[in-house]
CSV table of C-alpha atoms and ligand atoms in Angstrom, one decimal:
chain,number,residue,atom,x,y,z
A,107,MET,CA,-12.0,-25.2,18.9
A,108,LYS,CA,-10.1,-22.2,17.4
A,109,PHE,CA,-11.8,-20.2,14.8
A,110,ALA,CA,-12.7,-16.6,13.9
A,111,GLU,CA,-16.3,-15.5,13.8
A,112,HIS,CA,-15.8,-13.7,10.5
A,113,ILE,CA,-12.9,-13.2,8.1
A,114,ALA,CA,-12.9,-9.5,9.0
A,115,ASP,CA,-11.8,-10.4,12.6
A,116,LEU,CA,-8.5,-11.6,11.2
A,117,VAL,CA,-7.3,-8.2,10.1
A,118,GLY,CA,-3.8,-7.2,11.4
A,119,GLY,CA,-1.2,-9.2,13.4
A,120,THR,CA,0.9,-9.7,10.3
A,121,PRO,CA,4.4,-11.2,10.7
A,122,LEU,CA,7.9,-9.9,10.1
A,123,VAL,CA,10.1,-11.9,7.8
A,124,LYS,CA,13.9,-11.4,7.3
A,125,LEU,CA,15.2,-10.5,3.8
A,126,ASN,CA,18.2,-12.7,3.1
A,127,ARG,CA,19.3,-12.5,-0.5
A,128,VAL,CA,18.4,-9.1,-1.9
A,129,THR,CA,20.3,-7.6,1.1
A,130,GLU,CA,23.7,-8.9,-0.1
A,131,GLY,CA,26.4,-6.3,0.8
A,132,ILE,CA,24.3,-4.8,3.6
A,133,ASP,CA,25.5,-5.3,7.2
A,134,CYS,CA,22.3,-4.6,9.1
A,135,THR,CA,19.1,-6.6,9.5
A,136,VAL,CA,16.2,-5.8,7.1
A,137,LEU,CA,12.8,-7.2,8.1
A,138,ALA,CA,9.7,-7.1,5.9
A,139,LYS,CA,6.2,-6.7,7.3
A,140,ALA,CA,4.1,-9.0,5.1
A,141,GLU,CA,0.8,-7.1,4.9
A,142,TYR,CA,-0.4,-9.3,2.0
A,143,LEU,CA,-1.2,-11.8,4.7
A,144,ASN,CA,-4.2,-9.7,5.8
A,145,PRO,CA,-7.5,-11.5,4.9
A,146,GLY,CA,-8.2,-9.1,2.0
A,147,GLY,CA,-4.6,-9.4,0.8
A,148,SER,CA,-3.3,-5.9,1.7
A,149,VAL,CA,-2.5,-3.3,4.4
A,150,LYS,CA,-5.7,-1.5,3.5
A,151,ASP,CA,-7.9,-4.0,5.5
A,152,ARG,CA,-6.7,-2.1,8.6
A,153,ILE,CA,-8.0,1.3,7.5
A,154,ALA,CA,-11.2,-0.1,6.1
A,155,LEU,CA,-12.2,-1.7,9.5
A,156,LYS,CA,-11.3,1.4,11.5
A,157,MET,CA,-13.0,3.9,9.1
A,158,ILE,CA,-16.3,1.9,9.0
A,159,GLU,CA,-16.4,1.4,12.7
A,160,ALA,CA,-15.8,5.1,13.3
A,161,ALA,CA,-18.5,6.1,10.8
A,162,GLU,CA,-21.0,3.8,12.5
A,163,ALA,CA,-20.1,5.3,15.9
A,164,SER,CA,-20.6,8.8,14.6
A,165,GLY,CA,-23.8,8.0,12.7
A,166,GLU,CA,-22.3,8.9,9.3
A,167,LEU,CA,-22.9,5.4,8.1
A,168,GLN,CA,-26.4,4.1,8.8
A,169,PRO,CA,-27.7,0.5,8.5
A,170,GLY,CA,-28.3,-0.5,4.9
A,171,GLY,CA,-26.0,2.4,3.7
A,172,THR,CA,-23.8,2.4,0.6
A,173,ILE,CA,-20.0,2.9,0.8
A,174,VAL,CA,-18.6,4.9,-2.1
A,175,GLU,CA,-14.8,5.3,-2.4
A,176,PRO,CA,-12.2,6.1,-5.1
A,177,THR,CA,-9.8,3.2,-4.7
A,178,SER,CA,-7.0,1.5,-6.6
A,179,GLY,CA,-8.4,-1.8,-5.5
A,180,ASN,CA,-6.9,-2.7,-2.1
A,181,THR,CA,-9.0,-0.3,0.0
A,182,GLY,CA,-12.0,-1.5,-1.9
A,183,VAL,CA,-11.3,-5.1,-0.9
A,184,GLY,CA,-10.9,-4.2,2.7
A,185,LEU,CA,-14.1,-2.1,2.7
A,186,ALA,CA,-16.0,-4.9,0.8
A,187,LEU,CA,-15.0,-7.5,3.4
A,188,VAL,CA,-16.1,-5.4,6.3
A,189,ALA,CA,-19.2,-4.2,4.4
A,190,GLN,CA,-20.3,-7.8,3.7
A,191,ARG,CA,-20.3,-8.6,7.4
A,192,LYS,CA,-22.3,-5.6,8.3
A,193,GLY,CA,-24.7,-5.5,5.3
A,194,TYR,CA,-23.6,-2.4,3.4
A,195,LYS,CA,-23.4,-2.0,-0.4
A,196,CYS,CA,-20.2,-0.8,-2.1
A,197,ILE,CA,-19.5,1.3,-5.2
A,198,PHE,CA,-15.8,1.8,-6.1
A,199,VAL,CA,-14.3,4.3,-8.5
A,200,CYS,CA,-10.9,3.3,-10.1
A,201,PRO,CA,-8.7,5.1,-12.5
A,202,ASP,CA,-8.2,3.2,-15.8
A,203,LYS,CA,-4.5,2.5,-15.1
A,204,VAL,CA,-5.5,0.0,-12.4
A,205,SER,CA,-5.3,-3.5,-13.8
A,206,GLU,CA,-8.4,-5.3,-14.9
A,207,ASP,CA,-7.4,-8.1,-12.5
A,208,LYS,CA,-7.8,-5.8,-9.6
A,209,ARG,CA,-11.1,-4.5,-10.7
A,210,ASN,CA,-12.4,-8.0,-11.2
A,211,VAL,CA,-11.4,-8.8,-7.6
A,212,LEU,CA,-13.7,-6.0,-6.4
A,213,ARG,CA,-16.5,-7.3,-8.5
A,214,ALA,CA,-16.0,-10.8,-7.1
A,215,TYR,CA,-16.6,-9.4,-3.6
A,216,GLY,CA,-19.9,-8.1,-4.8
A,217,ALA,CA,-19.0,-4.5,-5.3
A,218,GLU,CA,-19.9,-2.2,-8.3
A,219,VAL,CA,-16.9,-0.7,-10.1
A,220,VAL,CA,-16.9,2.6,-12.0
A,221,VAL,CA,-13.8,3.3,-14.2
A,222,THR,CA,-12.5,6.8,-14.8
A,223,PRO,CA,-9.6,8.2,-17.0
A,224,THR,CA,-6.2,8.5,-15.3
A,225,SER,CA,-5.0,11.4,-17.4
A,226,VAL,CA,-7.3,14.1,-16.1
A,227,PRO,CA,-6.4,16.6,-13.2
A,228,PRO,CA,-8.1,15.9,-9.8
A,229,GLU,CA,-10.5,18.9,-10.2
A,230,HIS,CA,-11.8,17.6,-13.6
A,231,PRO,CA,-15.4,16.4,-13.4
A,232,ASP,CA,-14.3,13.0,-14.8
A,233,SER,CA,-11.5,12.5,-12.3
A,234,TYR,CA,-11.9,9.7,-9.9
A,235,TYR,CA,-12.2,12.1,-7.0
A,236,SER,CA,-15.0,14.1,-8.6
A,237,VAL,CA,-16.9,11.0,-9.8
A,238,SER,CA,-16.9,9.4,-6.4
A,239,ASP,CA,-18.0,12.6,-4.8
A,240,ARG,CA,-20.9,12.8,-7.2
A,241,ILE,CA,-22.0,9.2,-6.7
A,242,ALA,CA,-21.7,9.5,-2.9
A,243,ARG,CA,-23.9,12.6,-2.9
A,244,GLU,CA,-26.5,11.2,-5.3
A,245,THR,CA,-26.9,7.7,-3.7
A,246,PRO,CA,-29.4,7.6,-0.8
A,247,GLY,CA,-27.5,6.5,2.4
A,248,GLY,CA,-24.2,7.1,0.6
A,249,TRP,CA,-21.1,7.5,2.6
A,250,LYS,CA,-17.6,8.3,1.3
A,251,PRO,CA,-14.8,7.2,3.7
A,252,ASP,CA,-12.3,9.3,1.8
A,253,GLN,CA,-9.1,7.6,2.7
A,254,TYR,CA,-7.2,10.7,1.5
A,255,SER,CA,-8.5,12.8,4.3
A,256,ASN,CA,-10.1,10.4,6.9
A,257,PRO,CA,-8.1,10.7,10.2
A,258,ASN,CA,-9.1,7.1,11.0
A,259,GLY,CA,-6.8,5.8,8.2
A,260,PRO,CA,-3.6,7.0,10.0
A,261,ALA,CA,-5.3,6.2,13.4
A,262,SER,CA,-5.7,2.5,12.4
A,263,HIS,CA,-1.9,2.3,11.9
A,264,TYR,CA,-1.2,4.3,15.0
A,265,GLU,CA,-3.3,1.7,16.9
A,266,SER,CA,-2.2,-1.5,15.2
A,267,THR,CA,0.7,-1.4,12.7
A,268,GLY,CA,3.0,0.7,14.9
A,269,PRO,CA,2.5,-1.3,18.1
A,270,GLU,CA,2.9,-4.6,16.3
A,271,ILE,CA,6.2,-3.6,14.8
A,272,TRP,CA,7.5,-2.3,18.2
A,273,GLN,CA,6.4,-5.5,20.0
A,274,ASP,CA,7.7,-7.9,17.3
A,275,THR,CA,11.2,-6.2,17.3
A,276,ASP,CA,11.2,-6.0,21.1
A,277,GLY,CA,11.6,-2.2,20.6
A,278,GLY,CA,14.8,-2.9,18.7
A,279,LEU,CA,14.0,-1.4,15.3
A,280,THR,CA,16.0,1.6,14.2
A,281,SER,CA,14.3,2.5,11.0
A,282,PHE,CA,10.8,2.1,9.5
A,283,VAL,CA,10.4,2.4,5.7
A,284,ALA,CA,7.1,2.6,3.8
A,285,GLY,CA,5.8,3.8,0.5
A,286,ILE,CA,3.5,6.9,0.5
A,287,GLY,CA,0.2,6.8,-1.2
A,288,THR,CA,-2.5,8.5,0.9
A,289,GLY,CA,0.3,8.7,3.4
A,290,GLY,CA,-1.9,7.0,6.0
A,291,THR,CA,0.5,4.1,6.6
A,292,ILE,CA,3.6,6.1,7.2
A,293,THR,CA,1.9,8.9,9.1
A,294,GLY,CA,0.1,6.6,11.6
A,295,THR,CA,2.8,3.9,12.0
A,296,GLY,CA,5.6,6.5,12.0
A,297,ARG,CA,3.9,8.7,14.6
A,298,TYR,CA,3.5,5.8,17.0
A,299,LEU,CA,7.1,4.6,16.5
A,300,ARG,CA,8.4,8.1,16.9
A,301,GLU,CA,6.5,8.7,20.1
A,302,ILE,CA,7.4,5.3,21.7
A,303,SER,CA,11.0,5.6,20.6
A,304,ALA,CA,11.2,9.2,22.1
A,305,ASP,CA,9.9,7.7,25.3
A,306,ARG,CA,12.0,4.6,25.5
A,307,ASP,CA,15.3,5.0,23.6
A,308,GLY,CA,15.9,8.7,23.1
A,309,GLY,CA,14.1,8.9,19.7
A,310,ARG,CA,16.6,6.8,17.6
A,311,VAL,CA,13.9,5.4,15.2
A,312,GLN,CA,14.1,7.0,11.8
A,313,ILE,CA,11.0,7.1,9.5
A,314,ILE,CA,11.8,6.8,5.8
A,315,GLY,CA,9.3,7.3,3.0
A,316,ALA,CA,9.5,5.7,-0.5
A,317,ASP,CA,8.0,7.5,-3.4
A,318,PRO,CA,7.9,6.9,-7.2
A,319,GLU,CA,10.1,9.3,-9.2
A,320,GLY,CA,7.8,12.1,-10.4
A,321,SER,CA,5.5,12.2,-7.4
A,322,VAL,CA,5.1,15.3,-5.2
A,323,TYR,CA,6.4,13.7,-2.0
A,324,SER,CA,9.9,13.5,-3.3
A,325,GLY,CA,9.8,16.9,-5.0
A,326,GLY,CA,8.3,15.9,-8.4
A,327,THR,CA,5.5,17.6,-10.3
A,328,GLY,CA,3.1,14.7,-10.4
A,329,ARG,CA,4.3,13.4,-13.7
A,330,PRO,CA,3.1,9.9,-14.5
A,331,TYR,CA,4.7,6.7,-13.3
A,332,LEU,CA,3.6,3.1,-13.5
A,333,VAL,CA,3.9,1.7,-10.0
A,334,GLU,CA,0.4,1.5,-8.5
A,335,GLY,CA,-1.0,2.7,-5.1
A,336,VAL,CA,1.8,5.1,-4.2
A,337,GLY,CA,2.9,8.6,-5.1
A,338,GLU,CA,0.6,11.6,-5.6
A,339,ASP,CA,0.0,14.7,-7.7
A,340,MET,CA,-1.4,16.6,-4.7
A,341,TRP,CA,-0.9,16.6,-0.9
A,342,PRO,CA,-3.6,14.6,1.0
A,343,ARG,CA,-4.6,15.4,4.5
A,344,ALA,CA,-3.9,11.8,5.6
A,345,TYR,CA,-0.1,12.5,5.1
A,346,ASP,CA,1.8,14.4,7.8
A,347,PRO,CA,5.3,15.2,6.3
A,348,LYS,CA,6.5,16.1,9.8
A,349,VAL,CA,6.5,12.4,10.8
A,350,VAL,CA,9.0,11.6,8.0
A,351,ASP,CA,12.8,12.1,8.2
A,352,GLU,CA,13.6,11.5,4.5
A,353,VAL,CA,11.8,10.6,1.3
A,354,ILE,CA,13.6,8.4,-1.2
A,355,ALA,CA,12.6,8.6,-4.9
A,356,VAL,CA,12.6,5.2,-6.8
A,357,SER,CA,12.2,4.7,-10.6
A,358,ASP,CA,9.6,2.3,-12.0
A,359,ALA,CA,12.4,0.2,-13.5
A,360,GLU,CA,14.1,-0.2,-10.1
A,361,SER,CA,10.8,-0.9,-8.4
A,362,PHE,CA,9.7,-3.6,-10.9
A,363,GLU,CA,13.1,-5.3,-11.0
A,364,MET,CA,13.1,-5.6,-7.2
A,365,THR,CA,9.5,-6.8,-7.2
A,366,ARG,CA,10.5,-9.7,-9.4
A,367,ARG,CA,13.6,-10.4,-7.3
A,368,LEU,CA,11.5,-10.6,-4.1
A,369,ALA,CA,9.4,-13.4,-5.6
A,370,ARG,CA,12.4,-15.3,-7.1
A,371,GLU,CA,14.9,-14.8,-4.3
A,372,GLU,CA,12.9,-14.4,-1.2
A,373,GLY,CA,9.7,-16.3,-1.9
A,374,LEU,CA,7.7,-13.1,-1.5
A,375,LEU,CA,5.1,-12.7,-4.3
A,376,VAL,CA,4.3,-9.0,-3.7
A,377,GLY,CA,3.2,-5.9,-5.6
A,378,GLY,CA,5.2,-3.2,-7.3
A,379,SER,CA,5.0,-0.7,-4.4
A,380,CYS,CA,6.7,-3.4,-2.3
A,381,GLY,CA,9.6,-3.6,-4.7
A,382,MET,CA,9.7,0.2,-4.5
A,383,ALA,CA,9.7,0.3,-0.7
A,384,VAL,CA,12.5,-2.4,-0.6
A,385,VAL,CA,14.7,-0.4,-3.0
A,386,ALA,CA,14.4,2.6,-0.7
A,387,ALA,CA,14.9,0.4,2.4
A,388,LEU,CA,18.1,-1.1,1.0
A,389,ARG,CA,19.4,2.3,-0.2
A,390,HIS,CA,18.9,3.5,3.4
A,391,ALA,CA,20.2,0.3,5.0
A,392,ARG,CA,23.5,0.6,3.1
A,393,THR,CA,24.3,3.7,5.2
A,394,LEU,CA,23.7,1.9,8.6
A,395,PRO,CA,25.9,0.0,11.0
A,396,ALA,CA,25.5,-3.8,11.6
A,397,ASP,CA,23.4,-3.5,14.7
A,398,ALA,CA,20.7,-1.5,12.9
A,399,VAL,CA,17.2,-3.1,12.3
A,400,VAL,CA,15.2,-1.8,9.4
A,401,VAL,CA,11.5,-2.7,9.1
A,402,VAL,CA,10.0,-2.2,5.6
A,403,LEU,CA,6.3,-2.6,5.0
A,404,LEU,CA,5.1,-4.6,2.0
A,405,PRO,CA,1.5,-3.4,1.3
A,406,ASP,CA,0.1,-6.1,-1.0
A,407,SER,CA,0.4,-9.4,-2.9
A,408,GLY,CA,1.8,-9.9,-6.4
A,409,ARG,CA,-1.3,-11.7,-7.6
A,410,GLY,CA,-2.9,-8.5,-8.8
A,411,TYR,CA,0.1,-7.8,-11.1
A,412,MET,CA,0.5,-11.0,-13.0
A,413,SER,CA,-0.4,-9.4,-16.4
A,414,LYS,CA,1.9,-6.5,-15.7
A,415,ILE,CA,5.0,-6.7,-13.6
A,416,PHE,CA,5.2,-10.5,-13.8
A,417,ASP,CA,4.5,-10.5,-17.6
A,418,ASP,CA,7.6,-10.4,-19.7
A,419,THR,CA,5.8,-8.9,-22.7
A,420,TRP,CA,4.4,-6.1,-20.7
A,421,MET,CA,7.7,-5.4,-19.0
A,422,ALA,CA,9.6,-5.5,-22.3
A,423,SER,CA,7.1,-3.1,-23.9
A,424,TYR,CA,8.2,-0.4,-21.4
A,425,GLY,CA,11.9,-1.4,-21.8
A,426,PHE,CA,12.1,-2.8,-18.3
A,427,LEU,CA,13.6,-6.2,-19.2
A,428,ARG,CA,17.3,-6.7,-19.9
A,429,GLY,CA,16.7,-9.4,-22.4
A,430,GLU,CA,17.6,-12.5,-20.3
A,431,GLU,CA,14.1,-13.3,-19.0
A,432,THR,CA,12.1,-14.4,-22.1
A,433,ARG,CA,13.3,-17.6,-23.8
A,434,THR,CA,11.5,-19.3,-26.7
A,435,VAL,CA,11.1,-23.0,-27.2
A,436,GLY,CA,14.0,-22.8,-29.7
A,437,ASP,CA,16.3,-21.2,-27.1
A,438,VAL,CA,15.5,-24.0,-24.5
A,439,LEU,CA,16.0,-26.9,-27.0
A,440,ALA,CA,19.1,-25.4,-28.6
B,612,PMP,N1,0.9,0.2,-2.0
B,612,PMP,C1,-0.3,-0.1,-2.4
B,612,PMP,C2,-0.4,-1.2,-3.4
B,612,PMP,C3,-1.4,0.6,-2.1
B,612,PMP,O1,-2.6,0.3,-2.6
B,612,PMP,C4,-1.3,1.7,-1.2
B,612,PMP,C5,-2.5,2.5,-0.8
B,612,PMP,N2,-2.8,3.6,-1.7
B,612,PMP,C6,0.0,2.0,-0.7
B,612,PMP,C7,1.1,1.3,-1.1
B,612,PMP,C8,0.3,3.2,0.2
B,612,PMP,O2,-0.3,3.3,1.4
B,612,PMP,P1,-0.9,4.6,2.1
B,612,PMP,O3,-2.1,5.0,1.3
B,612,PMP,O4,-1.2,4.3,3.4
B,612,PMP,O5,0.2,5.7,2.0
């Protein structure tokens, strides 16, 4: 009989899948790493597992403790999955720009959700950083993993995501592309790939970041954008810019258009930061020779964005639709 002891044992080991249609006009191979196939539906399962196990080992997290984290949803799901197995409580703090769908998912896993305003600076007492600090401090047995500064976030990618990509491409990849949120994914994965590439093939692997226009990683001032889970208005400790060769800025409009194309043309129902990463990957891939192999990481599923990116009315309200998508009964019957 083949079965897992617990759903949390199935984190990682996600497949690579070739992009076929959105790559028209590009000579090289572009492979997507489908992180939505993790049991919690996102790349964040990986850091959740590693951060909790490390905190148990160090004694920071004690039996019966409460995990308190500011999270846009995905990290919360990962933490909730692992917490369930190990008997911890979870309280998550989300900014109000995060979709109601995503918050309800956290509640479904048994977590408590606290919502804070998006439009206040990080040092404001109502910001999601400040509120989560306060709850963690005031809750007995409270522990805040703090994905923005916890070295076990990048470490989980150094230990799992990086080696998986190297092995699945037989060491043949030439570029790795990922969006930057906390920076944990690109820092840990990129560091591993840089090191092994330096060792095995003279360091030919390039590490490319994708960032929403307006975010600090691509030189912005932190002005608002709509794509969720990526970009920042400050520099977190989980991000090491030295690992990254180039950061490509992508607009919301480009990100969302590509997100929709990935579902329609590639059968990949994924989130907005995936569209963003693919836009950056394709822009980069256009400059590469035919024997290059680009791996782009797709962090989460599109299911959490049905009332936003995949909703014509929402898209049109921001001017993202070019008019051809929504048809009325009259149009169809005419
Ligand atoms: N996309 C989504 C949807 C996310 O939730 C995150 C995590 N904030 C990322 C991308 C970026 O990953 P990282 O935090 O590792 O940079």
